[in-house]
Short mmCIF file of C-alpha atoms in Angstrom, two decimals:
data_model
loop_
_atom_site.label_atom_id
_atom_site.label_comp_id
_atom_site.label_asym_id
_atom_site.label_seq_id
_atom_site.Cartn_x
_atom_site.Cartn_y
_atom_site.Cartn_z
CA UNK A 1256 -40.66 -14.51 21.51
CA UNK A 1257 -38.63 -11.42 21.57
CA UNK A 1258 -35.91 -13.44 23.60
CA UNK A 1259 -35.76 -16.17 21.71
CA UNK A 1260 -34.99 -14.49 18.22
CA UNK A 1261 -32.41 -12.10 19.73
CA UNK A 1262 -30.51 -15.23 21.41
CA UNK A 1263 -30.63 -17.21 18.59
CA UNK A 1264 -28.71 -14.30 16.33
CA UNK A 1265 -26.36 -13.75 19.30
CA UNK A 1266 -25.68 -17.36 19.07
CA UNK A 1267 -25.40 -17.63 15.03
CA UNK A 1268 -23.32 -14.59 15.04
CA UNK A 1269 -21.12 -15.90 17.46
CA UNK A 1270 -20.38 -19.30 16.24
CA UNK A 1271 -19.99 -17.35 12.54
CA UNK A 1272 -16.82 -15.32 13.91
CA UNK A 1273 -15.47 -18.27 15.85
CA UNK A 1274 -15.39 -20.08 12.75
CA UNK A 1275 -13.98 -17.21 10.41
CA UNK A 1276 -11.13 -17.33 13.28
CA UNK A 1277 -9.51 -20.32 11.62
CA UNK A 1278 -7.55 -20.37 8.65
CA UNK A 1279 -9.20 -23.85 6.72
CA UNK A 1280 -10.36 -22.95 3.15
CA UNK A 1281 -14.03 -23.28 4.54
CA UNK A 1282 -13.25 -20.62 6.51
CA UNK A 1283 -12.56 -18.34 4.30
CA UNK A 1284 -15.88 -18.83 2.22
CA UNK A 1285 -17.39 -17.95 5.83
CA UNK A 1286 -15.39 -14.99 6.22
CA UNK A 1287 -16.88 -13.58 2.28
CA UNK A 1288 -19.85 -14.75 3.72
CA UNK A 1289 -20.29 -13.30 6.93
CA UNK A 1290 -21.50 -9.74 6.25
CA UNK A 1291 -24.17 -10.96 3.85
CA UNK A 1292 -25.01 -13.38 6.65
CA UNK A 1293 -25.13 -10.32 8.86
CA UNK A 1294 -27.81 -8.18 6.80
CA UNK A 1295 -29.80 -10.92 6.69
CA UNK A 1296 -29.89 -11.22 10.59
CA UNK A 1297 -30.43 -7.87 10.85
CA UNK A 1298 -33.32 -7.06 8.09
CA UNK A 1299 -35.38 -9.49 10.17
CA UNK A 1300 -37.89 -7.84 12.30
CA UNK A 1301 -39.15 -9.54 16.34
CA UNK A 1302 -42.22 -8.61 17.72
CA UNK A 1303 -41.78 -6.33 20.60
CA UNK A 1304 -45.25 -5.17 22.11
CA UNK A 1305 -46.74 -4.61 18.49
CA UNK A 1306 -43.74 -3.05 16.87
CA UNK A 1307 -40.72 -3.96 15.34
CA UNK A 1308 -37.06 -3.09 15.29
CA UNK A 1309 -33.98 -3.78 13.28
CA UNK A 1310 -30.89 -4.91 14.52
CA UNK A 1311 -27.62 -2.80 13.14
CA UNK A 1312 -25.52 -4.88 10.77
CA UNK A 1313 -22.59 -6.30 11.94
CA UNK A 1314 -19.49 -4.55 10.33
CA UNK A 1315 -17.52 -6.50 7.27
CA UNK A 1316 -14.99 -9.39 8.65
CA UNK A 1317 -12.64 -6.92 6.91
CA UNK A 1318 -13.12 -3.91 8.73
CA UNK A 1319 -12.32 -5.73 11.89
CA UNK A 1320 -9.56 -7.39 11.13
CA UNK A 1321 -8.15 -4.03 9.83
CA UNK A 1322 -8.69 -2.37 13.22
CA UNK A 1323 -6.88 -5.26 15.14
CA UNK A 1324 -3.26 -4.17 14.14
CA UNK A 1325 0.02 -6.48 15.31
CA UNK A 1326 2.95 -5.21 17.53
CA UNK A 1327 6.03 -4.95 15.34
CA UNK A 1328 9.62 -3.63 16.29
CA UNK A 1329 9.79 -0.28 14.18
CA UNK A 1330 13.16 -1.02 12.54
CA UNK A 1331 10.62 -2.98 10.49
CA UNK A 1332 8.89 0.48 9.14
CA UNK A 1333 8.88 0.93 5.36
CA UNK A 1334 7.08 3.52 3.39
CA UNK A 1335 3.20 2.54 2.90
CA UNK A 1336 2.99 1.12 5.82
CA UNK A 1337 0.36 2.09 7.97
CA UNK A 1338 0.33 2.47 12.24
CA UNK A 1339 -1.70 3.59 15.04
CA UNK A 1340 -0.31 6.07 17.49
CA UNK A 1341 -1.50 7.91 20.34
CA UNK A 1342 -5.42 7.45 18.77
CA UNK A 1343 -4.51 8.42 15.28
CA UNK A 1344 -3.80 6.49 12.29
CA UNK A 1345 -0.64 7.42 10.28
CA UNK A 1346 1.26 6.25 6.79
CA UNK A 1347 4.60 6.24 6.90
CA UNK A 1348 5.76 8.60 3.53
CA UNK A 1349 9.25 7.99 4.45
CA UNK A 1350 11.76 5.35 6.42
CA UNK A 1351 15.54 6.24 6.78
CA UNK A 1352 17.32 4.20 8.55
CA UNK A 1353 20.50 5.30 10.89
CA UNK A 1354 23.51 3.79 12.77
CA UNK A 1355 24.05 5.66 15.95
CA UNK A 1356 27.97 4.29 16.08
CA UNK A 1357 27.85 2.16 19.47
CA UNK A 1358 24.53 3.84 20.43
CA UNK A 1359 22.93 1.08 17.91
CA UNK A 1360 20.20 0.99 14.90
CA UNK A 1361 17.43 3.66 14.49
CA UNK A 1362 14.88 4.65 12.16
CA UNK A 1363 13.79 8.22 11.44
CA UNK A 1364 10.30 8.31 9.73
CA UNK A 1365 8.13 10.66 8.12
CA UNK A 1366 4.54 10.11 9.27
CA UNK A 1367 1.07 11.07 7.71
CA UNK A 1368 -2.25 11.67 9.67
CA UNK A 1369 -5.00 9.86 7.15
CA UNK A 1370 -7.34 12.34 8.05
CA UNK A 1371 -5.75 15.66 8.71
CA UNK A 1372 -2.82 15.22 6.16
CA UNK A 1373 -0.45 16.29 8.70
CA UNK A 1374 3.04 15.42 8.90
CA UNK A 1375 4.81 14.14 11.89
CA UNK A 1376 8.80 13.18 12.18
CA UNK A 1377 9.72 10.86 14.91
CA UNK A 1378 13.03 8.78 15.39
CA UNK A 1379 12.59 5.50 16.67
CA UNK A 1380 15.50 3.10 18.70
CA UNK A 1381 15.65 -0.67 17.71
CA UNK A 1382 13.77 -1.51 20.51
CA UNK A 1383 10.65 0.15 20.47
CA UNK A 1384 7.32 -1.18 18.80
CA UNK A 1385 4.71 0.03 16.85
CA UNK A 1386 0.99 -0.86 16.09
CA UNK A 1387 0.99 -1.97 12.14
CA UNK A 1388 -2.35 -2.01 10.87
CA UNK A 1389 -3.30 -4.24 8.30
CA UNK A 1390 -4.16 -2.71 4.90
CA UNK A 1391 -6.13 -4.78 2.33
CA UNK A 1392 -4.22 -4.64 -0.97
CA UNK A 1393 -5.75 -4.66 -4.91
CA UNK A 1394 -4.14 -4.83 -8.20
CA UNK A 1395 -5.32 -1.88 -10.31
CA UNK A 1396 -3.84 -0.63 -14.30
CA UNK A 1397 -2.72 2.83 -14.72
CA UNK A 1398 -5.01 4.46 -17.20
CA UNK A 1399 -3.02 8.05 -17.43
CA UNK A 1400 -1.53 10.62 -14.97
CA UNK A 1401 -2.63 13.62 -15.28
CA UNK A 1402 -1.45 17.17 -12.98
CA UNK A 1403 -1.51 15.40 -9.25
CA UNK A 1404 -3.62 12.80 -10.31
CA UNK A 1405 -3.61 8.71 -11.89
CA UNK A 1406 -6.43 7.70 -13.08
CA UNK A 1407 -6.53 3.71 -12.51
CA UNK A 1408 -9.14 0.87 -13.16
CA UNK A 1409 -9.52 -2.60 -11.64
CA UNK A 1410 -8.81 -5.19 -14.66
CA UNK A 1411 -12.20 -7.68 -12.94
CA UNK A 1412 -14.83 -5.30 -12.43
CA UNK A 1413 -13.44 -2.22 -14.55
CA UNK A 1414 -13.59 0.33 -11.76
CA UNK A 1415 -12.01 3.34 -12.19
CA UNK A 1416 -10.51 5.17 -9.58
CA UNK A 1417 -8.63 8.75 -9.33
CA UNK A 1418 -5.54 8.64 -6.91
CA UNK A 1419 -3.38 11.47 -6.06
CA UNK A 1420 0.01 10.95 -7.64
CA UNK A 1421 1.80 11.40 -4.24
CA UNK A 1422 0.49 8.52 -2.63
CA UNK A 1423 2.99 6.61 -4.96
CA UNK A 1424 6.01 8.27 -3.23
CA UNK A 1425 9.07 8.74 -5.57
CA UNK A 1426 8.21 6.07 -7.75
CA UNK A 1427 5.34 8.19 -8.93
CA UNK A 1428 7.58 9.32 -11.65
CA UNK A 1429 7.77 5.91 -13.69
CA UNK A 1430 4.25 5.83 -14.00
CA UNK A 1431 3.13 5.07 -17.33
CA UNK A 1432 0.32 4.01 -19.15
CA UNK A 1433 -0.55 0.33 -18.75
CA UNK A 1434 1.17 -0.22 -15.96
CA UNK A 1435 0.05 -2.80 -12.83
CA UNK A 1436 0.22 -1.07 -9.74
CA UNK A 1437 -0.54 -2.21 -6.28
CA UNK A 1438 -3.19 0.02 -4.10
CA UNK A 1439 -3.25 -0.35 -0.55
CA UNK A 1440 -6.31 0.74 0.93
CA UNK A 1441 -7.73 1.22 4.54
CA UNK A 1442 -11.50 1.38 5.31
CA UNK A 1443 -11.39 2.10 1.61
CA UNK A 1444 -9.25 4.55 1.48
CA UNK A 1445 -6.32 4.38 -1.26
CA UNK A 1446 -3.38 5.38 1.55
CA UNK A 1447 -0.34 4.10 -0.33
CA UNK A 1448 0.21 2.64 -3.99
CA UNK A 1449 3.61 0.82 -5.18
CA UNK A 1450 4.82 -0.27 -8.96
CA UNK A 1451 6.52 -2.80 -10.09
CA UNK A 1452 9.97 -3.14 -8.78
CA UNK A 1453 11.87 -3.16 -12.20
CA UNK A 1454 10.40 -1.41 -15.41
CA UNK A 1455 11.69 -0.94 -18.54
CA UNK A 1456 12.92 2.81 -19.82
CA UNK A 1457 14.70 4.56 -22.95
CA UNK A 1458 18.05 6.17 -22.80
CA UNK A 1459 17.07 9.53 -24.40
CA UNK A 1460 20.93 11.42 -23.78
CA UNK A 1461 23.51 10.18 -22.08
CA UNK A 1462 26.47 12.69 -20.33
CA UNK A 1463 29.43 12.69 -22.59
CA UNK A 1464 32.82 11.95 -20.50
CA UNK A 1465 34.84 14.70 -19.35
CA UNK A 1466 37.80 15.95 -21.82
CA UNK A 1467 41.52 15.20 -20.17
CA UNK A 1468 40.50 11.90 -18.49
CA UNK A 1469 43.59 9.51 -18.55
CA UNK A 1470 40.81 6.38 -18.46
CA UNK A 1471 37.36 6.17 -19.35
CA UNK A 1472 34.78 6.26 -16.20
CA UNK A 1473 32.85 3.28 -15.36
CA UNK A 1474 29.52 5.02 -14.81
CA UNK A 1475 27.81 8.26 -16.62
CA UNK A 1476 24.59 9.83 -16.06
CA UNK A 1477 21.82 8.95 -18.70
CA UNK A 1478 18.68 10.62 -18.96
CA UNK A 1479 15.44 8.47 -19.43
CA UNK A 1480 12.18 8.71 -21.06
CA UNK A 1481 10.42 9.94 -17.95
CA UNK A 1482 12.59 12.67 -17.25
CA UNK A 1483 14.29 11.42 -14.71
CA UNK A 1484 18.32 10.84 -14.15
CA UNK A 1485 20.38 7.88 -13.29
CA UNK A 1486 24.29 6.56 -13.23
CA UNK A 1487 24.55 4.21 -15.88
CA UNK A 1488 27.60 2.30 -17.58
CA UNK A 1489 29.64 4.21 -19.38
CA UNK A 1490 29.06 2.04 -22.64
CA UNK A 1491 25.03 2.61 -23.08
CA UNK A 1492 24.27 5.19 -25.73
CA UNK A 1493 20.87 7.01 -26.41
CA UNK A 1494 18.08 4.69 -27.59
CA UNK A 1495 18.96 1.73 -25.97
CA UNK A 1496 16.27 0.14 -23.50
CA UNK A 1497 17.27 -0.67 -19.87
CA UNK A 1498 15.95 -2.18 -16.80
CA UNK A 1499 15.64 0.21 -14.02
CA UNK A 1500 15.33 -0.97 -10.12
CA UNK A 1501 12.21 2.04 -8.90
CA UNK A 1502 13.38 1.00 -5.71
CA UNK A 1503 17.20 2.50 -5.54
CA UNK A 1504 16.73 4.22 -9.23
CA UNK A 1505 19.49 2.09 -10.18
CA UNK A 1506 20.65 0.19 -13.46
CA UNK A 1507 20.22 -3.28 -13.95
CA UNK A 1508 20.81 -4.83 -16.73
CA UNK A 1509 19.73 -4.04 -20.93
CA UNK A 1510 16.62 -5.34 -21.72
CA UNK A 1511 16.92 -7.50 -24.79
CA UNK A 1512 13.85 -7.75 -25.75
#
């Protein structure tokens, strides 16, 4: 009797994961499905000489699709992503890339153990690969920063969540209230965060042109509402609203709204 339930689970199981391997919309449903499926399996008990024992719950469809990774040529790096090396897994803070004159294309990253917090620096060539690991991704709204830390909460279920700020890189310093961000998390872990890619800010002072100048510059250096400083054309004045890219900190346009 023993037999019989274990091979009938071993057979379920199987033909579950088989199935969540394809990409129809039934599928998916089955891939929701399958650790619910999986505790169920599990809680049920098989006589075994007068006693009974559990079988361990299969891990969430998630988790293991997380751990499977995909080889990808490192030129592809960007900061957030996240890679296995040598055993350890590691978020990229930082990607520069580099042109080597005839030597070709490299990219020198800044890596993060996501357990240790230590740093790493390595310089990759364009033809070495690295294991990218799949990071599941949620929508969250800033609440407030406060010191090192946002303070976010998911708009379906109202979770809140603390974050440190860092994990947004240098666009941590547009964060505002209100704002839809983008967490990336692994084995529900918050490793990386992004914001929008352009955001509105205020001119609070602009740089006033140097004296003796034969002809106006094109560009000057505003300063915005977040404390930051950009180049922007020479014929914005405090108060005016503009579009900033958080990507490049550059100007884009005046928001007319």
């Amino acid at each position: 009797m023993r037999g019989l339930h274990h091979l009938k689970r071993i057979s379920i199981v199987r033909s579950l994961f088989s199935f969540s391997n394809t990409t129809s919309p039934g599928a998916l449903t089955t891939r929701r499905s399958l650790y619910s499926v999986s505790r169920l399996l599990s809680s049920t008990p098989y006589a075994a000489g007068g006693c009974c024992r559990e079988t361990p719950p299969l891990q969430s469809p998630w988790s293991a699709v997380q751990r499977r990774g995909v080889k990808v040529n490192a030129i592809q790096l960007r900061a957030g992503n996240v890679i296995e090396r040598t055993g350890r897994t590691f978020r990229v803070v930082e990607a520069e890339h580099k042109q080597q004159g005839r030597g070709g294309a490299s990219i020198q990253v800044e890596l993060r153990d996501v357990d240790t917090g230590n740093k790493l620096n390595l310089r990759f060539g364009s033809e070495e690969s690295v294991e990218k690991v799949f990071v599941e991704e949620k929508s969250f709204t800033c609440l407030y920063a406060e010191g090192d830390t946002a303070f976010l909460i998911e708009p379906n279920t109202f979770e809140q969540v603390e974050v440190p700020l860092d994990i947004f890189g240098k666009a941590a310093v547009y964060l505002k209230e209100e704002m839809k961000v983008q967490l990336q998390l692994y084995d529900g872990r918050a490793l990386s965060a992004s914001i929008p890619k352009h955001i509105t800010c205020t001119v609070v002072e602009t740089q006033d042109p140097m004296k003796g100048l034969t002809s106006a510059p094109r560009y000057k250096r505003a300063l915005l509402d977040n404390g930051s400083t950009i180049q922007v054309p020479s014929y914005l004045e405090a108060g005016e609203k503009i579009v900033i890219n958080t990507e490049d900190d550059s100007f884009v346009k005046r928001d007319n709204k």
